[in-house]
Amino acid sequence: MLDLIESAVLDRLQALKEIAPRIDIAGYAGELSDGDLLAKVAAAGMAVLVLVPSGKFTRRSNRRFSFDGVVRLVIFVRQARGQSETRMGTAGQLGSYALWDSCVRLLTDFHPSNEAAGLSADGLVPTTYNNLVNGKAERDYLSVLGQSFAIKADWTVPEDAGEPLLGIDLNYYLKPGDDLIDASDHVPLENT
């Protein structure tokens, strides 16, 4: 159920590529202090990360629950010119405020429902905004904003256990960003 919410939000945010084609839009389950995170964002120049949804389940009946949760975004913009330009933008690049505004417009009242999977959700409601970082990182300036959205959903736990994990597919890319799979492996998993 949580994967359905995260996937629906990520799919909705893909519309940002119309105004910022090089933006990196991804789910993120790690810590914000993760060193690899800053390197990834610095390479992209602009990113929106959707953190794993969190919240509380309350039983409504035998296999039916209500979910009061939070979906959080972390919005990154890197700019070489200065702190103000990083937030406000320039003629050639969106600033963090414009990117934040676009995210809020896309997600406010968005319903990440999936009736086939037993998920019925009300529209997302923006709640807490945070200015997480605003300063210089190495040679560039970085603006990092946080935005939370409240979500209320009803979820019926499916009767089946779901699809068994049969294996893991691995794709290898020799040139970063070319989207050409140079080699791949399949690792079958045995039931033990």
PDB file of C-alpha atoms in Angstrom:
ATOM      1  CA  MET A   1       0.000   0.000   0.000  1.00  0.00           C
ATOM      2  CA  LEU A   2       2.812   2.433   0.846  1.00  0.00           C
ATOM      3  CA  ASP A   3       4.473   1.606  -2.470  1.00  0.00           C
ATOM      4  CA  LEU A   4       1.256   2.581  -4.271  1.00  0.00           C
ATOM      5  CA  ILE A   5       1.231   6.011  -2.606  1.00  0.00           C
ATOM      6  CA  GLU A   6       4.931   6.630  -3.312  1.00  0.00           C
ATOM      7  CA  SER A   7       4.640   5.441  -6.939  1.00  0.00           C
ATOM      8  CA  ALA A   8       1.553   7.582  -7.592  1.00  0.00           C
ATOM      9  CA  VAL A   9       3.301  10.702  -6.236  1.00  0.00           C
ATOM     10  CA  LEU A  10       6.444   9.972  -8.289  1.00  0.00           C
ATOM     11  CA  ASP A  11       4.338   9.489 -11.433  1.00  0.00           C
ATOM     12  CA  ARG A  12       2.503  12.769 -10.815  1.00  0.00           C
ATOM     13  CA  LEU A  13       5.776  14.664 -10.332  1.00  0.00           C
ATOM     14  CA  GLN A  14       7.053  13.487 -13.733  1.00  0.00           C
ATOM     15  CA  ALA A  15       5.121  16.471 -15.131  1.00  0.00           C
ATOM     16  CA  LEU A  16       7.979  18.625 -13.786  1.00  0.00           C
ATOM     17  CA  LYS A  17      10.129  17.348 -16.663  1.00  0.00           C
ATOM     18  CA  GLU A  18       8.114  19.600 -18.993  1.00  0.00           C
ATOM     19  CA  ILE A  19       9.538  22.705 -17.288  1.00  0.00           C
ATOM     20  CA  ALA A  20      12.882  21.201 -16.176  1.00  0.00           C
ATOM     21  CA  PRO A  21      13.885  18.310 -18.496  1.00  0.00           C
ATOM     22  CA  ARG A  22      17.101  17.469 -16.575  1.00  0.00           C
ATOM     23  CA  ILE A  23      15.453  17.252 -13.141  1.00  0.00           C
ATOM     24  CA  ASP A  24      16.051  14.099 -11.110  1.00  0.00           C
ATOM     25  CA  ILE A  25      12.798  12.797  -9.594  1.00  0.00           C
ATOM     26  CA  ALA A  26      13.213   9.773  -7.343  1.00  0.00           C
ATOM     27  CA  GLY A  27      12.047   7.975  -4.242  1.00  0.00           C
ATOM     28  CA  TYR A  28      14.452   7.971  -1.325  1.00  0.00           C
ATOM     29  CA  ALA A  29      14.495   5.757   1.751  1.00  0.00           C
ATOM     30  CA  GLY A  30      17.870   6.708   3.221  1.00  0.00           C
ATOM     31  CA  GLU A  31      18.960   9.369   5.644  1.00  0.00           C
ATOM     32  CA  LEU A  32      19.264  12.991   4.574  1.00  0.00           C
ATOM     33  CA  SER A  33      22.810  12.987   5.977  1.00  0.00           C
ATOM     34  CA  ASP A  34      23.815  10.272   3.472  1.00  0.00           C
ATOM     35  CA  GLY A  35      26.966  11.469   1.666  1.00  0.00           C
ATOM     36  CA  ASP A  36      25.930   9.820  -1.617  1.00  0.00           C
ATOM     37  CA  LEU A  37      22.726  11.839  -1.645  1.00  0.00           C
ATOM     38  CA  LEU A  38      24.495  15.200  -1.931  1.00  0.00           C
ATOM     39  CA  ALA A  39      26.759  13.884  -4.705  1.00  0.00           C
ATOM     40  CA  LYS A  40      23.770  12.590  -6.671  1.00  0.00           C
ATOM     41  CA  VAL A  41      21.876  15.856  -6.337  1.00  0.00           C
ATOM     42  CA  ALA A  42      24.943  17.957  -7.139  1.00  0.00           C
ATOM     43  CA  ALA A  43      25.370  16.024 -10.379  1.00  0.00           C
ATOM     44  CA  ALA A  44      21.740  16.589 -11.377  1.00  0.00           C
ATOM     45  CA  GLY A  45      21.646  20.280 -10.456  1.00  0.00           C
ATOM     46  CA  MET A  46      17.968  19.998  -9.607  1.00  0.00           C
ATOM     47  CA  ALA A  47      16.069  17.194  -7.872  1.00  0.00           C
ATOM     48  CA  VAL A  48      12.869  16.304  -6.065  1.00  0.00           C
ATOM     49  CA  LEU A  49      13.030  13.331  -3.729  1.00  0.00           C
ATOM     50  CA  VAL A  50       9.927  11.630  -2.366  1.00  0.00           C
ATOM     51  CA  LEU A  51      10.670  10.178   1.055  1.00  0.00           C
ATOM     52  CA  VAL A  52       9.045   6.928   2.140  1.00  0.00           C
ATOM     53  CA  PRO A  53       5.522   7.719   3.437  1.00  0.00           C
ATOM     54  CA  SER A  54       5.019   7.481   7.180  1.00  0.00           C
ATOM     55  CA  GLY A  55       1.914   7.427   9.333  1.00  0.00           C
ATOM     56  CA  LYS A  56      -0.444   5.535  11.591  1.00  0.00           C
ATOM     57  CA  PHE A  57      -2.930   2.748  10.823  1.00  0.00           C
ATOM     58  CA  THR A  58      -6.207   2.476  12.736  1.00  0.00           C
ATOM     59  CA  ARG A  59      -8.374  -0.662  12.491  1.00  0.00           C
ATOM     60  CA  ARG A  60     -11.873  -0.037  11.101  1.00  0.00           C
ATOM     61  CA  SER A  61     -12.956  -3.663  10.616  1.00  0.00           C
ATOM     62  CA  ASN A  62     -11.441  -7.130  10.183  1.00  0.00           C
ATOM     63  CA  ARG A  63      -9.115  -6.397   7.232  1.00  0.00           C
ATOM     64  CA  ARG A  64      -9.848  -2.703   6.756  1.00  0.00           C
ATOM     65  CA  PHE A  65      -7.740   0.154   8.127  1.00  0.00           C
ATOM     66  CA  SER A  66      -7.647   3.917   7.940  1.00  0.00           C
ATOM     67  CA  PHE A  67      -4.266   5.507   7.381  1.00  0.00           C
ATOM     68  CA  ASP A  68      -3.316   9.002   8.517  1.00  0.00           C
ATOM     69  CA  GLY A  69       0.040   9.680   6.980  1.00  0.00           C
ATOM     70  CA  VAL A  70       2.583  12.095   5.638  1.00  0.00           C
ATOM     71  CA  VAL A  71       4.318  12.246   2.280  1.00  0.00           C
ATOM     72  CA  ARG A  72       7.471  14.379   2.350  1.00  0.00           C
ATOM     73  CA  LEU A  73       9.349  16.003  -0.513  1.00  0.00           C
ATOM     74  CA  VAL A  74      12.917  17.243  -0.443  1.00  0.00           C
ATOM     75  CA  ILE A  75      13.522  19.803  -3.201  1.00  0.00           C
ATOM     76  CA  PHE A  76      17.130  20.554  -4.266  1.00  0.00           C
ATOM     77  CA  VAL A  77      18.443  23.270  -6.568  1.00  0.00           C
ATOM     78  CA  ARG A  78      22.140  23.877  -7.246  1.00  0.00           C
ATOM     79  CA  GLN A  79      23.245  27.142  -8.858  1.00  0.00           C
ATOM     80  CA  ALA A  80      26.700  28.581  -9.494  1.00  0.00           C
ATOM     81  CA  ARG A  81      25.767  32.265  -9.262  1.00  0.00           C
ATOM     82  CA  GLY A  82      24.654  32.887  -5.673  1.00  0.00           C
ATOM     83  CA  GLN A  83      22.225  32.220  -2.833  1.00  0.00           C
ATOM     84  CA  SER A  84      19.521  34.545  -4.121  1.00  0.00           C
ATOM     85  CA  GLU A  85      19.681  33.104  -7.640  1.00  0.00           C
ATOM     86  CA  THR A  86      19.440  29.592  -6.207  1.00  0.00           C
ATOM     87  CA  ARG A  87      16.141  30.436  -4.516  1.00  0.00           C
ATOM     88  CA  MET A  88      14.719  32.950  -7.020  1.00  0.00           C
ATOM     89  CA  GLY A  89      16.074  31.409 -10.218  1.00  0.00           C
ATOM     90  CA  THR A  90      17.632  32.990 -13.291  1.00  0.00           C
ATOM     91  CA  ALA A  91      16.518  33.469 -16.885  1.00  0.00           C
ATOM     92  CA  GLY A  92      17.844  30.001 -17.727  1.00  0.00           C
ATOM     93  CA  GLN A  93      17.104  27.994 -14.573  1.00  0.00           C
ATOM     94  CA  LEU A  94      14.276  27.570 -12.108  1.00  0.00           C
ATOM     95  CA  GLY A  95      14.933  28.542  -8.534  1.00  0.00           C
ATOM     96  CA  SER A  96      13.943  26.430  -5.549  1.00  0.00           C
ATOM     97  CA  TYR A  97      10.862  28.598  -4.857  1.00  0.00           C
ATOM     98  CA  ALA A  98       9.470  28.045  -8.373  1.00  0.00           C
ATOM     99  CA  LEU A  99      10.198  24.317  -8.165  1.00  0.00           C
ATOM    100  CA  TRP A 100       8.525  24.162  -4.732  1.00  0.00           C
ATOM    101  CA  ASP A 101       5.495  26.037  -6.121  1.00  0.00           C
ATOM    102  CA  SER A 102       5.195  23.585  -9.028  1.00  0.00           C
ATOM    103  CA  CYS A 103       5.355  20.586  -6.661  1.00  0.00           C
ATOM    104  CA  VAL A 104       2.662  22.036  -4.383  1.00  0.00           C
ATOM    105  CA  ARG A 105       0.392  22.809  -7.352  1.00  0.00           C
ATOM    106  CA  LEU A 106       0.812  19.287  -8.763  1.00  0.00           C
ATOM    107  CA  LEU A 107       0.190  17.453  -5.486  1.00  0.00           C
ATOM    108  CA  THR A 108      -2.448  19.541  -3.675  1.00  0.00           C
ATOM    109  CA  ASP A 109      -5.743  17.597  -3.808  1.00  0.00           C
ATOM    110  CA  PHE A 110      -4.080  14.791  -5.824  1.00  0.00           C
ATOM    111  CA  HIS A 111      -5.717  11.421  -5.027  1.00  0.00           C
ATOM    112  CA  PRO A 112      -3.172   8.548  -5.076  1.00  0.00           C
ATOM    113  CA  SER A 113      -5.940   5.905  -5.037  1.00  0.00           C
ATOM    114  CA  ASN A 114      -5.765   2.409  -6.485  1.00  0.00           C
ATOM    115  CA  GLU A 115      -9.131   0.676  -6.128  1.00  0.00           C
ATOM    116  CA  ALA A 116      -7.786  -2.607  -7.550  1.00  0.00           C
ATOM    117  CA  ALA A 117      -5.287  -2.778  -4.678  1.00  0.00           C
ATOM    118  CA  GLY A 118      -7.837  -1.763  -2.043  1.00  0.00           C
ATOM    119  CA  LEU A 119      -6.506   1.790  -1.582  1.00  0.00           C
ATOM    120  CA  SER A 120      -8.876   4.754  -1.485  1.00  0.00           C
ATOM    121  CA  ALA A 121      -7.218   8.067  -0.642  1.00  0.00           C
ATOM    122  CA  ASP A 122      -8.404  11.618  -0.103  1.00  0.00           C
ATOM    123  CA  GLY A 123      -6.490  14.398  -1.829  1.00  0.00           C
ATOM    124  CA  LEU A 124      -3.065  15.354  -0.516  1.00  0.00           C
ATOM    125  CA  VAL A 125      -3.033  18.472   1.682  1.00  0.00           C
ATOM    126  CA  PRO A 126       0.128  20.587   2.046  1.00  0.00           C
ATOM    127  CA  THR A 127       1.150  20.976   5.684  1.00  0.00           C
ATOM    128  CA  THR A 128       4.680  21.785   6.846  1.00  0.00           C
ATOM    129  CA  TYR A 129       7.255  23.703   4.796  1.00  0.00           C
ATOM    130  CA  ASN A 130      10.934  23.810   5.846  1.00  0.00           C
ATOM    131  CA  ASN A 131      13.985  25.635   4.552  1.00  0.00           C
ATOM    132  CA  LEU A 132      16.495  22.825   5.159  1.00  0.00           C
ATOM    133  CA  VAL A 133      19.709  24.233   3.664  1.00  0.00           C
ATOM    134  CA  ASN A 134      20.586  27.517   2.031  1.00  0.00           C
ATOM    135  CA  GLY A 135      24.265  28.104   1.451  1.00  0.00           C
ATOM    136  CA  LYS A 136      27.423  27.220  -0.386  1.00  0.00           C
ATOM    137  CA  ALA A 137      28.480  23.623  -1.011  1.00  0.00           C
ATOM    138  CA  GLU A 138      31.943  23.355  -2.555  1.00  0.00           C
ATOM    139  CA  ARG A 139      31.890  25.821  -5.492  1.00  0.00           C
ATOM    140  CA  ASP A 140      28.126  26.068  -6.000  1.00  0.00           C
ATOM    141  CA  TYR A 141      25.210  27.367  -3.990  1.00  0.00           C
ATOM    142  CA  LEU A 142      22.553  24.962  -2.774  1.00  0.00           C
ATOM    143  CA  SER A 143      18.960  25.529  -1.727  1.00  0.00           C
ATOM    144  CA  VAL A 144      17.148  22.583  -0.143  1.00  0.00           C
ATOM    145  CA  LEU A 145      13.472  22.897   0.773  1.00  0.00           C
ATOM    146  CA  GLY A 146      11.187  20.410   2.491  1.00  0.00           C
ATOM    147  CA  GLN A 147       7.440  20.114   2.002  1.00  0.00           C
ATOM    148  CA  SER A 148       5.080  17.712   3.765  1.00  0.00           C
ATOM    149  CA  PHE A 149       1.626  16.625   2.620  1.00  0.00           C
ATOM    150  CA  ALA A 150      -1.004  14.980   4.808  1.00  0.00           C
ATOM    151  CA  ILE A 151      -2.818  11.981   3.382  1.00  0.00           C
ATOM    152  CA  LYS A 152      -5.900  10.177   4.667  1.00  0.00           C
ATOM    153  CA  ALA A 153      -6.637   6.818   3.132  1.00  0.00           C
ATOM    154  CA  ASP A 154      -8.684   3.674   3.599  1.00  0.00           C
ATOM    155  CA  TRP A 155      -6.970   0.386   2.896  1.00  0.00           C
ATOM    156  CA  THR A 156      -8.347  -3.125   2.722  1.00  0.00           C
ATOM    157  CA  VAL A 157      -5.601  -5.685   3.294  1.00  0.00           C
ATOM    158  CA  PRO A 158      -5.637  -8.121   0.345  1.00  0.00           C
ATOM    159  CA  GLU A 159      -6.456 -11.749   1.146  1.00  0.00           C
ATOM    160  CA  ASP A 160      -3.621 -13.209  -0.950  1.00  0.00           C
ATOM    161  CA  ALA A 161       0.004 -13.081   0.140  1.00  0.00           C
ATOM    162  CA  GLY A 162       1.043 -11.388  -3.089  1.00  0.00           C
ATOM    163  CA  GLU A 163       3.374 -12.517  -5.815  1.00  0.00           C
ATOM    164  CA  PRO A 164       6.339 -14.593  -4.659  1.00  0.00           C
ATOM    165  CA  LEU A 165       9.782 -13.147  -5.318  1.00  0.00           C
ATOM    166  CA  LEU A 166      11.183 -15.415  -8.020  1.00  0.00           C
ATOM    167  CA  GLY A 167      14.432 -13.635  -8.754  1.00  0.00           C
ATOM    168  CA  ILE A 168      16.349 -10.402  -9.040  1.00  0.00           C
ATOM    169  CA  ASP A 169      17.146  -8.744 -12.375  1.00  0.00           C
ATOM    170  CA  LEU A 170      20.304  -6.625 -12.555  1.00  0.00           C
ATOM    171  CA  ASN A 171      21.097  -4.171 -15.369  1.00  0.00           C
ATOM    172  CA  TYR A 172      24.556  -2.698 -15.895  1.00  0.00           C
ATOM    173  CA  TYR A 173      25.238   0.671 -17.510  1.00  0.00           C
ATOM    174  CA  LEU A 174      28.797   1.489 -18.606  1.00  0.00           C
ATOM    175  CA  LYS A 175      28.112   5.109 -19.605  1.00  0.00           C
ATOM    176  CA  PRO A 176      26.182   7.110 -16.996  1.00  0.00           C
ATOM    177  CA  GLY A 177      23.006   8.687 -18.325  1.00  0.00           C
ATOM    178  CA  ASP A 178      22.887   6.916 -21.712  1.00  0.00           C
ATOM    179  CA  ASP A 179      20.027   4.557 -20.653  1.00  0.00           C
ATOM    180  CA  LEU A 180      21.601   1.775 -22.748  1.00  0.00           C
ATOM    181  CA  ILE A 181      21.821  -1.536 -20.870  1.00  0.00           C
ATOM    182  CA  ASP A 182      25.300  -2.921 -21.577  1.00  0.00           C
ATOM    183  CA  ALA A 183      24.849  -6.185 -19.665  1.00  0.00           C
ATOM    184  CA  SER A 184      22.235  -7.820 -17.473  1.00  0.00           C
ATOM    185  CA  ASP A 185      21.948 -10.726 -15.052  1.00  0.00           C
ATOM    186  CA  HIS A 186      19.074 -12.671 -13.532  1.00  0.00           C
ATOM    187  CA  VAL A 187      19.615 -14.175 -10.083  1.00  0.00           C
ATOM    188  CA  PRO A 188      16.943 -16.818  -9.397  1.00  0.00           C
ATOM    189  CA  LEU A 189      15.780 -17.237  -5.807  1.00  0.00           C
ATOM    190  CA  GLU A 190      15.015 -20.687  -4.522  1.00  0.00           C
ATOM    191  CA  ASN A 191      12.235 -21.420  -2.052  1.00  0.00           C
ATOM    192  CA  THR A 192      13.809 -22.861   1.063  1.00  0.00           C
TER     193      THR A 192
END
